[in-house]
Tab-separated table of C-alpha atoms in Angstrom:
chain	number	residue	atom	x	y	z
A	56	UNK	CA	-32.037	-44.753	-79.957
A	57	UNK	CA	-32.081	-43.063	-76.057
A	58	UNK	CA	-35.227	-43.301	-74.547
A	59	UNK	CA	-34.965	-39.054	-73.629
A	60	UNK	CA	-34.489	-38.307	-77.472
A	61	UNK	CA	-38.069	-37.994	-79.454
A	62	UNK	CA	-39.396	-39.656	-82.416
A	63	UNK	CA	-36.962	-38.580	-85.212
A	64	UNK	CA	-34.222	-36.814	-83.634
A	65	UNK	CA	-30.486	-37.686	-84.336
A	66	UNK	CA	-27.573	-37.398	-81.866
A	67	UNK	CA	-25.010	-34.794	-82.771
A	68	UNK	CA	-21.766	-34.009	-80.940
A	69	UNK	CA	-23.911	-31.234	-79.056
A	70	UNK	CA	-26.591	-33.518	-78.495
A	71	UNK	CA	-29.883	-34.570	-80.367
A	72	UNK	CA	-30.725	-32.335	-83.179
A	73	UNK	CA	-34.441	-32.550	-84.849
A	74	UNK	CA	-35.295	-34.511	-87.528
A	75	UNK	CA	-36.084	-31.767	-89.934
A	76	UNK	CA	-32.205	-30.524	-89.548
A	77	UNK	CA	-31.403	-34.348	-90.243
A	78	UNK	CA	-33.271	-34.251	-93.199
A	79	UNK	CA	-31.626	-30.907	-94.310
A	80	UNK	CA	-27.935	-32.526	-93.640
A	81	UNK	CA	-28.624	-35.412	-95.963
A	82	UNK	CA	-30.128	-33.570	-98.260
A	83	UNK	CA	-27.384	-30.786	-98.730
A	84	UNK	CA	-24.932	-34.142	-98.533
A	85	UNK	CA	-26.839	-35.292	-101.768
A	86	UNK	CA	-26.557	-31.689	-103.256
A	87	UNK	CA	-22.783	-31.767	-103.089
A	88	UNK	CA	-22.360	-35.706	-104.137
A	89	UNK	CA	-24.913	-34.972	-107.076
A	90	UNK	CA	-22.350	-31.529	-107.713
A	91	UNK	CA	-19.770	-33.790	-107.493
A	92	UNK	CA	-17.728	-32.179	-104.905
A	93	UNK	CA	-16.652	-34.670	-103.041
A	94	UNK	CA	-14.202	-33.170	-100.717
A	95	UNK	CA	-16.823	-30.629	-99.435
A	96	UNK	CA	-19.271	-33.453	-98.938
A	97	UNK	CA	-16.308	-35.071	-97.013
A	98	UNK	CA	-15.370	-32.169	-95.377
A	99	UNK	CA	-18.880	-30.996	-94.480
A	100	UNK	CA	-18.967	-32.422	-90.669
A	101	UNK	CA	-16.332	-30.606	-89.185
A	102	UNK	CA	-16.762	-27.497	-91.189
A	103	UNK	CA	-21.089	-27.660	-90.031
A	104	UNK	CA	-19.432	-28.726	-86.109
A	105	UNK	CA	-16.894	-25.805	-86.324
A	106	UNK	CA	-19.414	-23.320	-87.260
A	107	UNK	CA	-21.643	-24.236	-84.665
A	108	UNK	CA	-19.124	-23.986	-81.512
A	109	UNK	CA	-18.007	-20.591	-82.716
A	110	UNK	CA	-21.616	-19.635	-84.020
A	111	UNK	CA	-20.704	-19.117	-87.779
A	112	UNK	CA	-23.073	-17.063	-89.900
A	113	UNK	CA	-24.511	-18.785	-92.873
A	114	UNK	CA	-22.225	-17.046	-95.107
A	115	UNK	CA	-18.959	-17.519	-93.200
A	116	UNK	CA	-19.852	-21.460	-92.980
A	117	UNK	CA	-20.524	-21.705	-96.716
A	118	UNK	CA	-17.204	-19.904	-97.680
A	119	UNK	CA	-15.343	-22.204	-95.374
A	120	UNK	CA	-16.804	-25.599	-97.009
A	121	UNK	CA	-16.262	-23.871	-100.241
A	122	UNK	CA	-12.827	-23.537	-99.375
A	123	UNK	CA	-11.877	-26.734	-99.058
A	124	UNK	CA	-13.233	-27.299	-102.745
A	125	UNK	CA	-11.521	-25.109	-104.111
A	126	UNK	CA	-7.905	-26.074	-102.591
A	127	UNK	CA	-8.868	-29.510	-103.418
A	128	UNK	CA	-9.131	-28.907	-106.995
A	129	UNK	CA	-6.513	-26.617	-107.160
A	130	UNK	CA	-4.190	-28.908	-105.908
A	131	UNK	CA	-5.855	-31.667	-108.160
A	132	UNK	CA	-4.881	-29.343	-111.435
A	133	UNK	CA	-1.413	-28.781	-110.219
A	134	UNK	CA	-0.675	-32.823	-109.831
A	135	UNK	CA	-2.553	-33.036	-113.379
A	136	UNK	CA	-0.459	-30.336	-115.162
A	137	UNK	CA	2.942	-31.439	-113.695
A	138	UNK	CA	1.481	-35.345	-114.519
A	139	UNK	CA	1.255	-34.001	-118.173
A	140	UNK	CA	4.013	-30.965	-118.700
A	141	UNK	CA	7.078	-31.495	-120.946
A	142	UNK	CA	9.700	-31.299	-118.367
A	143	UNK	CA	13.077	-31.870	-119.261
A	144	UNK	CA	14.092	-35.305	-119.039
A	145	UNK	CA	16.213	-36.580	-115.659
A	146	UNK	CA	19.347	-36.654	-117.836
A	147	UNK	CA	20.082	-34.311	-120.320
A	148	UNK	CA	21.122	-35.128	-123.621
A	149	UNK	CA	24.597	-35.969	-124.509
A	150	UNK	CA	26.536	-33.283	-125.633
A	151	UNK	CA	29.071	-34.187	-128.436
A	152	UNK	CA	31.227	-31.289	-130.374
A	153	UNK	CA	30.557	-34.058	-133.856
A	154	UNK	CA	27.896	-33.981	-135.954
A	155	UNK	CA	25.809	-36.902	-135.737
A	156	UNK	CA	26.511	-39.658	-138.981
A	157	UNK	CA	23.557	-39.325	-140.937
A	158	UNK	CA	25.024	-42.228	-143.404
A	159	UNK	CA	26.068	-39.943	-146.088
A	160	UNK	CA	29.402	-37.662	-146.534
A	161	UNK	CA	30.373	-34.706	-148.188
A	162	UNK	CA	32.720	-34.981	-151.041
């Protein structure tokens, strides 16, 4: 720990940052693990870093870490529903002009 920071402070990328907003970062990173969205909790760095260079309201930096949920699981439901859809097979089925033998005949 640097001998200039106080008692319970964390380095950020901006500098130290108080313990109390330490506190609140782990705890909203429990929130969104206990939510299970991972890819928010995973994305919540750079979305908290970007909103504090360009001085994001509250709102503006909750849609943006929202975002990345949501296109997350959206592309997660496409991958599951093309996993799972009846596509038509690689090679189509032969086409013959006979009627299959079906072990009987007509006479």
């Amino acid at each position: 720990m640097n001998a200039a920071m106080p008692s319970g402070a964390t380095a950020g990328p901006e500098g130290p940052r108080p313990a109390g907003e330490a506190a609140l970062y782990q705890r909203l990173r429990e929130h969104l693990a206990y939510l299970r969205l991972p890819d928010a909790a995973a994305a919540l760095p750079g979305v908290l870093d970007d909103a504090r260079a360009r001085s994001l309201s509250a709102v503006a930096t909750l849609e943006r870490l929202l975002a990345v949920e949501v296109a997350a699981t959206q592309a997660r439901r496409l991958a599951s529903r093309t996993h799972f859809a009846c596509l038509p097979a690689a090679t189509p089925w032969p086409t013959t002009t006979t009627p299959p033998n079906l072990g009987w005949t007509r006479g």
